[in-house]
CSV table of C-alpha atoms in Angstrom, one decimal:
chain,number,residue,atom,x,y,z
A,13,UNK,CA,31.7,-23.0,-17.3
A,14,UNK,CA,28.7,-24.3,-15.2
A,15,UNK,CA,26.0,-25.9,-17.7
A,16,UNK,CA,22.5,-25.2,-16.5
A,17,UNK,CA,20.0,-28.1,-15.9
A,18,UNK,CA,18.3,-29.0,-19.4
A,19,UNK,CA,15.0,-27.5,-20.2
A,20,UNK,CA,13.0,-28.2,-23.4
A,21,UNK,CA,10.0,-26.4,-24.8
A,22,UNK,CA,7.6,-28.0,-27.2
A,23,UNK,CA,5.2,-25.7,-29.0
A,24,UNK,CA,2.7,-27.4,-31.1
A,25,UNK,CA,0.3,-25.6,-33.4
A,26,UNK,CA,-0.2,-22.6,-31.3
A,27,UNK,CA,-2.8,-19.9,-32.6
A,28,UNK,CA,-4.1,-16.7,-31.2
A,29,UNK,CA,-7.4,-14.8,-31.9
A,30,UNK,CA,-8.6,-11.6,-30.4
A,31,UNK,CA,-12.3,-11.7,-31.2
A,32,UNK,CA,-12.5,-12.5,-34.8
A,33,UNK,CA,-9.0,-11.2,-35.6
A,34,UNK,CA,-6.5,-14.0,-36.1
A,35,UNK,CA,-3.1,-13.0,-35.0
A,36,UNK,CA,-1.1,-15.9,-35.9
A,37,UNK,CA,-1.5,-19.7,-36.1
A,38,UNK,CA,0.3,-23.0,-36.7
A,39,UNK,CA,3.2,-22.0,-34.8
A,40,UNK,CA,5.3,-25.1,-33.9
A,41,UNK,CA,8.9,-25.2,-32.8
A,42,UNK,CA,11.1,-27.4,-30.3
A,43,UNK,CA,13.7,-25.9,-28.3
A,44,UNK,CA,16.4,-27.4,-26.0
A,45,UNK,CA,19.7,-26.2,-24.3
A,46,UNK,CA,21.4,-23.6,-26.1
A,47,UNK,CA,18.9,-22.9,-28.5
A,48,UNK,CA,17.8,-19.2,-29.5
A,49,UNK,CA,14.4,-18.6,-31.1
A,50,UNK,CA,14.5,-15.4,-32.8
A,51,UNK,CA,10.5,-14.0,-33.5
A,52,UNK,CA,10.3,-11.4,-36.0
A,53,UNK,CA,7.7,-9.3,-37.5
A,54,UNK,CA,6.1,-6.0,-38.3
A,55,UNK,CA,4.7,-4.2,-35.5
A,56,UNK,CA,1.6,-5.5,-34.4
A,57,UNK,CA,2.2,-8.8,-36.1
A,58,UNK,CA,2.0,-10.5,-32.6
A,59,UNK,CA,5.7,-10.9,-31.7
A,60,UNK,CA,5.0,-9.9,-27.9
A,61,UNK,CA,1.8,-11.8,-27.7
A,62,UNK,CA,3.6,-15.1,-29.0
A,63,UNK,CA,6.5,-14.3,-26.4
A,64,UNK,CA,3.9,-14.2,-23.7
A,65,UNK,CA,2.2,-17.3,-24.9
A,66,UNK,CA,5.4,-19.2,-25.1
A,67,UNK,CA,6.2,-17.8,-21.6
A,68,UNK,CA,2.8,-19.3,-20.6
A,69,UNK,CA,1.6,-16.0,-19.5
A,70,UNK,CA,-1.1,-16.0,-22.1
A,71,UNK,CA,-3.3,-18.8,-23.4
A,72,UNK,CA,-3.2,-19.5,-26.9
A,73,UNK,CA,-6.6,-19.8,-28.5
A,74,UNK,CA,-5.5,-23.3,-29.7
A,75,UNK,CA,-2.4,-25.5,-29.5
A,76,UNK,CA,0.0,-26.4,-26.5
A,77,UNK,CA,3.1,-24.9,-24.9
A,78,UNK,CA,4.9,-27.6,-22.7
A,79,UNK,CA,8.2,-27.2,-20.5
A,80,UNK,CA,10.2,-30.0,-19.9
A,81,UNK,CA,12.6,-29.9,-16.8
A,82,UNK,CA,15.2,-32.7,-16.5
A,83,UNK,CA,12.7,-34.9,-18.6
A,84,UNK,CA,9.7,-34.0,-16.4
A,85,UNK,CA,6.8,-31.9,-17.6
A,86,UNK,CA,6.2,-28.6,-15.6
A,87,UNK,CA,2.3,-28.9,-15.5
A,88,UNK,CA,1.4,-25.5,-13.7
A,89,UNK,CA,2.5,-21.9,-13.8
A,90,UNK,CA,4.4,-21.9,-10.7
A,91,UNK,CA,6.5,-25.0,-11.9
A,92,UNK,CA,7.4,-22.8,-14.9
A,93,UNK,CA,7.9,-19.6,-13.1
A,94,UNK,CA,10.9,-20.8,-11.3
A,95,UNK,CA,12.8,-21.4,-14.4
A,96,UNK,CA,12.0,-18.3,-16.6
A,97,UNK,CA,13.3,-14.8,-17.0
A,98,UNK,CA,11.2,-12.2,-18.6
A,99,UNK,CA,12.4,-9.0,-20.0
A,100,UNK,CA,9.8,-6.9,-22.0
A,101,UNK,CA,9.0,-3.3,-22.5
A,102,UNK,CA,5.7,-4.2,-20.5
A,103,UNK,CA,7.7,-5.1,-17.4
A,104,UNK,CA,7.7,-1.9,-15.1
A,105,UNK,CA,9.2,-1.5,-11.9
A,106,UNK,CA,7.9,-0.3,-8.6
A,107,UNK,CA,8.7,3.5,-8.8
A,108,UNK,CA,8.8,4.4,-5.2
A,109,UNK,CA,11.2,1.4,-4.5
A,110,UNK,CA,14.9,1.9,-5.2
A,111,UNK,CA,16.6,-0.1,-8.0
A,112,UNK,CA,18.1,-2.3,-5.5
A,113,UNK,CA,14.7,-2.9,-3.6
A,114,UNK,CA,13.0,-3.9,-6.9
A,115,UNK,CA,15.9,-6.4,-7.5
A,116,UNK,CA,15.3,-7.6,-3.9
A,117,UNK,CA,11.7,-7.8,-4.2
A,118,UNK,CA,12.0,-10.0,-7.4
A,119,UNK,CA,14.5,-12.1,-6.1
A,120,UNK,CA,12.8,-13.1,-2.7
A,121,UNK,CA,9.3,-13.3,-4.5
A,122,UNK,CA,10.9,-16.3,-6.4
A,123,UNK,CA,12.3,-17.7,-3.1
A,124,UNK,CA,15.9,-16.5,-4.0
A,125,UNK,CA,18.0,-15.1,-1.1
A,126,UNK,CA,20.9,-13.1,-2.1
A,127,UNK,CA,23.6,-11.6,-0.1
A,128,UNK,CA,23.9,-7.8,-0.2
A,129,UNK,CA,27.2,-8.0,-2.0
A,130,UNK,CA,25.4,-10.2,-4.7
A,131,UNK,CA,22.9,-7.5,-5.2
A,132,UNK,CA,25.6,-4.7,-5.6
A,133,UNK,CA,27.7,-7.3,-7.8
A,134,UNK,CA,24.8,-7.8,-10.1
A,135,UNK,CA,24.0,-3.9,-10.2
A,136,UNK,CA,27.6,-3.4,-11.1
A,137,UNK,CA,27.6,-5.9,-14.0
A,138,UNK,CA,24.7,-3.9,-15.7
A,139,UNK,CA,26.4,-0.6,-14.9
A,140,UNK,CA,23.9,0.7,-12.1
A,141,UNK,CA,26.1,0.1,-9.1
A,142,UNK,CA,26.3,3.9,-8.1
A,143,UNK,CA,22.4,4.2,-8.7
A,144,UNK,CA,21.2,1.1,-6.9
A,145,UNK,CA,20.0,3.2,-3.9
A,146,UNK,CA,17.9,5.7,-5.9
A,147,UNK,CA,14.2,5.6,-6.5
A,148,UNK,CA,13.3,3.8,-9.8
A,149,UNK,CA,11.3,6.9,-10.8
A,150,UNK,CA,14.5,8.8,-11.2
A,151,UNK,CA,16.1,6.3,-13.8
A,152,UNK,CA,16.0,6.7,-17.4
A,153,UNK,CA,14.2,4.3,-19.9
A,154,UNK,CA,17.7,2.9,-20.6
A,155,UNK,CA,18.7,2.4,-17.0
A,156,UNK,CA,15.3,0.4,-16.5
A,157,UNK,CA,16.1,-1.8,-19.3
A,158,UNK,CA,19.6,-2.6,-17.7
A,159,UNK,CA,17.5,-3.0,-14.5
A,160,UNK,CA,15.4,-5.6,-16.0
A,161,UNK,CA,18.7,-7.6,-17.1
A,162,UNK,CA,20.1,-7.2,-13.5
A,163,UNK,CA,17.1,-9.1,-12.5
A,164,UNK,CA,17.8,-11.8,-15.1
A,165,UNK,CA,21.3,-12.0,-13.7
A,166,UNK,CA,19.9,-12.2,-10.0
A,167,UNK,CA,17.3,-14.9,-10.9
A,168,UNK,CA,19.4,-17.0,-13.2
A,169,UNK,CA,16.8,-18.3,-15.3
A,170,UNK,CA,17.2,-21.3,-17.3
A,171,UNK,CA,14.7,-19.9,-20.3
A,172,UNK,CA,15.2,-16.3,-21.1
A,173,UNK,CA,12.1,-14.6,-22.6
A,174,UNK,CA,13.4,-11.3,-24.1
A,175,UNK,CA,11.0,-8.9,-26.0
A,176,UNK,CA,12.9,-6.0,-27.8
A,177,UNK,CA,15.8,-6.4,-25.3
A,178,UNK,CA,18.0,-3.8,-27.1
A,179,UNK,CA,15.5,-1.1,-27.0
A,180,UNK,CA,16.5,2.2,-25.1
A,181,UNK,CA,19.9,1.0,-24.6
A,182,UNK,CA,23.0,3.1,-25.6
A,183,UNK,CA,26.0,1.3,-27.3
A,184,UNK,CA,27.6,0.2,-24.1
A,185,UNK,CA,24.1,-1.3,-22.9
A,186,UNK,CA,23.7,-2.9,-26.5
A,187,UNK,CA,27.1,-4.6,-25.9
A,188,UNK,CA,26.5,-5.7,-22.3
A,189,UNK,CA,23.2,-7.4,-23.4
A,190,UNK,CA,24.6,-9.2,-26.2
A,191,UNK,CA,27.5,-10.3,-24.0
A,192,UNK,CA,24.6,-11.6,-21.6
A,193,UNK,CA,23.0,-13.4,-24.5
A,194,UNK,CA,26.1,-15.1,-25.7
A,195,UNK,CA,26.9,-16.2,-22.0
A,196,UNK,CA,23.7,-17.5,-21.3
A,197,UNK,CA,23.5,-19.6,-24.6
A,198,UNK,CA,27.1,-21.0,-23.8
A,199,UNK,CA,25.8,-22.3,-20.3
A,200,UNK,CA,23.0,-24.1,-22.2
A,201,UNK,CA,20.0,-21.6,-21.4
A,202,UNK,CA,17.2,-21.5,-23.9
A,203,UNK,CA,16.7,-18.1,-25.3
A,204,UNK,CA,13.2,-16.7,-26.9
A,205,UNK,CA,13.7,-13.1,-28.1
A,206,UNK,CA,11.2,-11.0,-30.0
A,207,UNK,CA,13.2,-8.6,-32.1
A,208,UNK,CA,13.8,-6.9,-35.6
A,209,UNK,CA,17.5,-6.2,-34.6
A,210,UNK,CA,20.1,-7.7,-36.7
A,211,UNK,CA,22.5,-7.9,-33.8
A,212,UNK,CA,20.4,-10.0,-31.7
A,213,UNK,CA,19.1,-12.0,-34.8
A,214,UNK,CA,22.7,-13.3,-35.2
A,215,UNK,CA,22.3,-15.7,-32.2
A,216,UNK,CA,19.4,-17.3,-33.8
A,217,UNK,CA,19.1,-21.1,-34.2
A,218,UNK,CA,15.5,-21.1,-35.0
A,219,UNK,CA,13.3,-18.2,-36.3
A,220,UNK,CA,9.8,-17.4,-36.5
A,221,UNK,CA,8.7,-14.6,-39.0
A,222,UNK,CA,5.4,-13.2,-38.2
A,223,UNK,CA,3.5,-11.5,-41.2
B,23,UNK,CA,26.4,-16.7,-8.9
B,24,UNK,CA,26.0,-18.6,-5.6
B,25,UNK,CA,22.5,-18.2,-4.1
B,26,UNK,CA,22.4,-18.1,0.0
B,27,UNK,CA,20.2,-21.0,1.1
B,28,UNK,CA,17.1,-19.5,2.4
B,29,UNK,CA,16.0,-20.0,6.1
B,30,UNK,CA,12.3,-20.0,5.3
B,31,UNK,CA,10.5,-22.2,2.8
B,32,UNK,CA,10.5,-20.3,-0.5
B,33,UNK,CA,6.5,-19.9,-0.6
B,34,UNK,CA,6.6,-17.8,2.9
B,35,UNK,CA,9.5,-16.0,1.5
B,36,UNK,CA,7.6,-15.2,-1.7
B,37,UNK,CA,4.4,-14.2,0.5
B,38,UNK,CA,6.6,-11.8,2.6
B,39,UNK,CA,8.4,-10.4,-0.2
B,40,UNK,CA,4.9,-9.2,-1.8
B,41,UNK,CA,3.9,-8.2,1.6
B,42,UNK,CA,7.2,-6.0,2.3
B,43,UNK,CA,7.1,-4.7,-1.2
B,44,UNK,CA,3.2,-3.4,-0.6
B,45,UNK,CA,4.1,-2.1,2.8
B,46,UNK,CA,7.1,-0.3,1.7
B,47,UNK,CA,5.2,1.3,-1.4
B,48,UNK,CA,2.3,2.2,1.1
B,49,UNK,CA,4.7,3.8,3.7
B,50,UNK,CA,6.3,5.8,1.1
B,51,UNK,CA,3.0,7.0,-0.5
B,52,UNK,CA,0.7,6.7,2.4
B,53,UNK,CA,-2.0,6.7,-0.1
B,54,UNK,CA,-4.2,3.9,0.8
B,55,UNK,CA,-4.2,4.3,4.4
B,56,UNK,CA,-4.8,8.2,4.2
B,57,UNK,CA,-7.8,7.4,1.7
B,58,UNK,CA,-9.3,5.2,4.3
B,59,UNK,CA,-8.6,7.3,7.1
B,60,UNK,CA,-10.0,10.7,5.8
B,61,UNK,CA,-13.1,8.8,4.4
B,62,UNK,CA,-13.8,7.5,8.0
B,63,UNK,CA,-12.9,10.8,9.8
B,64,UNK,CA,-15.1,12.7,7.2
B,65,UNK,CA,-17.9,10.4,7.8
B,66,UNK,CA,-17.8,10.3,11.5
B,67,UNK,CA,-17.4,13.9,11.8
B,68,UNK,CA,-20.3,14.7,9.4
B,69,UNK,CA,-22.7,12.6,11.2
B,70,UNK,CA,-21.8,13.8,14.8
B,71,UNK,CA,-21.8,17.6,13.9
B,72,UNK,CA,-25.0,17.4,11.7
B,73,UNK,CA,-26.8,15.2,14.6
B,74,UNK,CA,-25.4,17.2,17.7
B,75,UNK,CA,-24.0,15.8,20.6
B,76,UNK,CA,-27.0,15.3,22.9
B,77,UNK,CA,-28.9,13.5,20.1
B,78,UNK,CA,-26.0,11.1,19.2
B,79,UNK,CA,-26.0,9.6,22.7
B,80,UNK,CA,-29.2,8.9,22.5
B,81,UNK,CA,-29.1,6.6,19.2
B,82,UNK,CA,-30.1,3.2,19.8
B,83,UNK,CA,-27.1,0.6,19.6
B,84,UNK,CA,-28.8,-0.6,16.1
B,85,UNK,CA,-28.3,2.7,14.3
B,86,UNK,CA,-24.8,3.2,16.1
B,87,UNK,CA,-23.8,-0.2,15.0
B,88,UNK,CA,-24.9,0.4,11.5
B,89,UNK,CA,-23.3,3.6,11.1
B,90,UNK,CA,-19.8,2.2,12.4
B,91,UNK,CA,-20.0,-0.7,9.8
B,92,UNK,CA,-21.2,1.7,7.0
B,93,UNK,CA,-18.1,3.8,7.7
B,94,UNK,CA,-16.1,0.7,7.6
B,95,UNK,CA,-17.5,-0.8,4.6
B,96,UNK,CA,-17.3,2.5,2.5
B,97,UNK,CA,-13.6,3.1,3.7
B,98,UNK,CA,-12.7,-0.3,2.4
B,99,UNK,CA,-14.5,0.1,-0.7
B,100,UNK,CA,-12.3,3.1,-1.3
B,101,UNK,CA,-9.2,1.7,-0.4
B,102,UNK,CA,-8.7,-1.8,-0.5
B,103,UNK,CA,-9.4,-2.4,-4.3
B,104,UNK,CA,-6.3,-0.5,-4.9
B,105,UNK,CA,-4.1,-3.6,-4.3
B,106,UNK,CA,-4.6,-4.7,-7.8
B,107,UNK,CA,-5.9,-1.9,-9.8
B,108,UNK,CA,-2.7,0.0,-8.8
B,109,UNK,CA,-0.6,-2.5,-10.3
B,110,UNK,CA,-2.7,-2.6,-13.2
B,111,UNK,CA,-2.7,1.1,-13.5
B,112,UNK,CA,1.2,1.4,-12.8
B,113,UNK,CA,1.7,-1.3,-15.5
B,114,UNK,CA,3.4,-3.4,-12.7
B,115,UNK,CA,0.9,-6.3,-12.8
B,116,UNK,CA,3.2,-8.3,-15.4
B,117,UNK,CA,6.3,-7.7,-13.2
B,118,UNK,CA,4.2,-9.3,-10.3
B,119,UNK,CA,3.2,-12.0,-12.6
B,120,UNK,CA,6.7,-13.1,-13.6
B,121,UNK,CA,8.1,-12.3,-10.0
B,122,UNK,CA,6.0,-14.3,-7.7
B,123,UNK,CA,3.9,-17.4,-7.6
B,124,UNK,CA,0.0,-16.9,-7.8
B,125,UNK,CA,-0.7,-18.1,-4.3
B,126,UNK,CA,2.1,-16.0,-2.9
B,127,UNK,CA,0.7,-12.7,-4.5
B,128,UNK,CA,-2.9,-13.7,-3.3
B,129,UNK,CA,-1.8,-14.1,0.5
B,130,UNK,CA,0.6,-11.3,0.7
B,131,UNK,CA,-2.1,-9.0,-0.8
B,132,UNK,CA,-4.8,-10.5,1.7
B,133,UNK,CA,-2.5,-9.9,4.5
B,134,UNK,CA,-1.7,-6.3,3.5
B,135,UNK,CA,-5.5,-5.7,3.2
B,136,UNK,CA,-6.1,-7.2,6.6
B,137,UNK,CA,-3.2,-4.9,8.3
B,138,UNK,CA,-4.7,-1.9,6.5
B,139,UNK,CA,-8.3,-2.6,7.4
B,140,UNK,CA,-7.6,-3.6,11.1
B,141,UNK,CA,-5.4,-0.6,11.6
B,142,UNK,CA,-8.4,1.5,10.3
B,143,UNK,CA,-10.9,-0.2,12.4
B,144,UNK,CA,-8.9,0.8,15.5
B,145,UNK,CA,-8.9,4.3,14.3
B,146,UNK,CA,-12.4,4.2,13.5
B,147,UNK,CA,-13.3,2.6,16.7
B,148,UNK,CA,-11.7,5.4,18.7
B,149,UNK,CA,-13.3,8.1,16.8
B,150,UNK,CA,-16.4,6.5,17.1
B,151,UNK,CA,-16.4,6.3,20.8
B,152,UNK,CA,-15.0,10.1,20.7
B,153,UNK,CA,-17.9,11.4,18.4
B,154,UNK,CA,-20.6,9.2,19.5
B,155,UNK,CA,-19.7,9.1,23.4
B,156,UNK,CA,-20.3,5.3,23.6
B,157,UNK,CA,-19.9,3.5,26.8
B,158,UNK,CA,-18.6,0.0,26.2
B,159,UNK,CA,-18.7,-2.8,28.9
B,160,UNK,CA,-17.2,-5.5,26.8
B,161,UNK,CA,-14.3,-4.5,25.2
B,162,UNK,CA,-13.0,-7.9,24.3
B,163,UNK,CA,-16.4,-8.9,22.2
B,164,UNK,CA,-16.2,-5.4,20.6
B,165,UNK,CA,-12.5,-5.9,19.5
B,166,UNK,CA,-13.3,-9.4,18.4
B,167,UNK,CA,-16.4,-8.6,16.4
B,168,UNK,CA,-14.9,-5.5,14.7
B,169,UNK,CA,-11.6,-7.5,14.1
B,170,UNK,CA,-13.3,-10.8,12.5
B,171,UNK,CA,-15.5,-8.6,10.7
B,172,UNK,CA,-12.6,-6.5,9.4
B,173,UNK,CA,-10.6,-9.6,8.6
B,174,UNK,CA,-13.5,-11.2,6.5
B,175,UNK,CA,-14.1,-7.8,4.7
B,176,UNK,CA,-10.5,-7.6,3.8
B,177,UNK,CA,-10.4,-11.0,2.4
B,178,UNK,CA,-13.5,-10.7,0.4
B,179,UNK,CA,-12.2,-7.4,-1.0
B,180,UNK,CA,-9.0,-8.7,-2.0
B,181,UNK,CA,-10.7,-11.5,-3.7
B,182,UNK,CA,-12.9,-9.2,-5.6
B,183,UNK,CA,-10.4,-6.7,-6.5
B,184,UNK,CA,-8.4,-9.5,-8.3
B,185,UNK,CA,-11.5,-10.1,-10.3
B,186,UNK,CA,-12.2,-6.6,-11.1
B,187,UNK,CA,-8.6,-5.7,-12.0
B,188,UNK,CA,-9.1,-8.3,-15.0
B,189,UNK,CA,-12.1,-6.4,-16.2
B,190,UNK,CA,-12.8,-3.0,-17.8
B,191,UNK,CA,-14.7,-0.7,-15.9
B,192,UNK,CA,-13.2,-2.3,-12.7
B,193,UNK,CA,-13.8,0.5,-10.2
B,194,UNK,CA,-17.7,0.3,-10.6
B,195,UNK,CA,-17.4,-3.3,-11.1
B,196,UNK,CA,-15.4,-4.0,-7.6
B,197,UNK,CA,-18.2,-2.6,-5.5
B,198,UNK,CA,-20.6,-4.3,-7.4
B,199,UNK,CA,-19.4,-7.7,-7.1
B,200,UNK,CA,-18.2,-7.1,-3.3
B,201,UNK,CA,-21.5,-6.1,-2.0
B,202,UNK,CA,-23.5,-9.4,-2.4
B,203,UNK,CA,-20.5,-11.5,-1.4
B,204,UNK,CA,-19.8,-9.2,1.8
B,205,UNK,CA,-23.4,-8.9,3.0
B,206,UNK,CA,-23.8,-12.1,5.2
B,207,UNK,CA,-20.3,-11.0,6.8
B,208,UNK,CA,-21.6,-7.5,7.2
B,209,UNK,CA,-24.8,-8.2,8.7
B,210,UNK,CA,-23.5,-10.5,11.2
B,211,UNK,CA,-20.7,-7.9,12.2
B,212,UNK,CA,-23.6,-5.4,12.6
B,213,UNK,CA,-25.6,-7.6,14.8
B,214,UNK,CA,-22.6,-8.4,17.0
B,215,UNK,CA,-21.7,-4.9,17.4
B,216,UNK,CA,-25.1,-3.8,18.3
B,217,UNK,CA,-25.2,-6.8,20.8
B,218,UNK,CA,-21.9,-5.4,22.3
B,219,UNK,CA,-23.1,-1.9,22.5
B,220,UNK,CA,-26.6,-2.8,24.0
B,221,UNK,CA,-24.9,-4.5,26.9
B,222,UNK,CA,-25.9,-8.0,25.6
B,223,UNK,CA,-23.4,-11.0,25.3
B,224,UNK,CA,-22.3,-11.7,21.8
B,225,UNK,CA,-23.2,-15.5,21.1
B,226,UNK,CA,-20.4,-18.0,20.2
B,227,UNK,CA,-22.1,-18.9,16.8
B,228,UNK,CA,-21.9,-15.4,16.0
B,229,UNK,CA,-18.0,-15.4,16.5
B,230,UNK,CA,-17.8,-18.8,14.5
B,231,UNK,CA,-19.8,-17.4,11.7
B,232,UNK,CA,-17.8,-14.1,11.3
B,233,UNK,CA,-14.4,-16.2,11.5
B,234,UNK,CA,-15.7,-19.1,9.3
B,235,UNK,CA,-17.1,-16.9,6.7
B,236,UNK,CA,-13.8,-15.3,6.4
B,237,UNK,CA,-11.9,-18.7,6.1
B,238,UNK,CA,-14.6,-19.7,3.7
B,239,UNK,CA,-13.6,-16.8,1.7
B,240,UNK,CA,-9.9,-17.4,2.0
B,241,UNK,CA,-10.1,-20.8,0.5
B,242,UNK,CA,-12.4,-19.8,-2.4
B,243,UNK,CA,-10.3,-16.7,-3.2
B,244,UNK,CA,-7.2,-19.1,-3.1
B,245,UNK,CA,-8.7,-21.6,-5.5
B,246,UNK,CA,-9.9,-18.9,-8.0
B,247,UNK,CA,-7.0,-16.8,-8.1
B,248,UNK,CA,-4.9,-19.1,-10.1
B,249,UNK,CA,-7.6,-19.1,-12.9
B,250,UNK,CA,-7.7,-15.2,-12.6
B,251,UNK,CA,-4.1,-14.7,-12.8
B,252,UNK,CA,-3.0,-16.2,-16.1
B,253,UNK,CA,-4.9,-14.0,-19.0
B,254,UNK,CA,-7.3,-15.9,-21.2
């Protein structure tokens, strides 16, 4: 199996405050190829916020998050963006585009040009092959969740950020996602998952429990 | 999966993807253009019908020029701000953030707004000539002023729309922060249009100012955009 280029993520003493309310503080971890960080915690404990901070989509109040790609630090967001994939309940698709057009947009926006057959193959892998040409507004929440993972497959990121990855999925879908998680770890990807699901937590090499 | 090598540098491909996505959404919803067009039509028809045909042709070029640009300005305010607010409201802002590099988003949105307002300016010009019975001797200068002004207006509106989308109460904030930034370009475009309608030659410096202001706004917006894009 092809191994991915090596990405390391160094998180040092990260904290986040919203106004005077401190969400978490003193978060540190070091992740490398094949590592899976599981972030757990009750609703409102800041799991999604921490995932966004680790993905560098949100600035921490204090502390640092550094991405090292093949030994070189990715200094700006654009450098990081080309290596990350993001699945979250906050990711919404464009309702008046089809599933395939949404996927095509996400790939092209990253500068990734896929052949039509590759889009079909990607949609087929997540079980959406017959629905790719339909508008996303006709999709169920479970299908939208599958489409998010289709985007991950199309973009082939080195770092996966998955927030509540199993939510809204049926048994088939959950099995599919867990397979993808396993395969990506075998390829040497770094996984960061916010979840309270024991099935996802099985893959943890490191855990952060937010209170 | 083997990615097919791109024929284009990836930045242009990313800009194209943002532009194509917005254009497809607009073609299917027709929301922004119809908002702008109906607003322009209502204004021009309202002015034309309330003042009356005979008196309209007697309006001096200064007033005609101001009316034309007021219609364009308010149409722009009604439609151009949507490029980011729509993403915010539909919840797709995060999707855009994790899909495209910030500069590709900025330039994609600018180009989309420029197309939108330049298309609208053509429609407004036709309606203006029909309703106001204006005779134009120097079409090239009129179109030059109109398009340069529209392009500048679109660029500034895109930049302020990005700022406003990050804030609460964004609809009102968009107009408030756009107005002072747009004023120099707006006044210059009015003066240029007045000169053409009065049969005078538009000075080269006028064109340079209109174009230059747009370029400065484009560069300033590009620098600012990276800071706006990642949340604090």
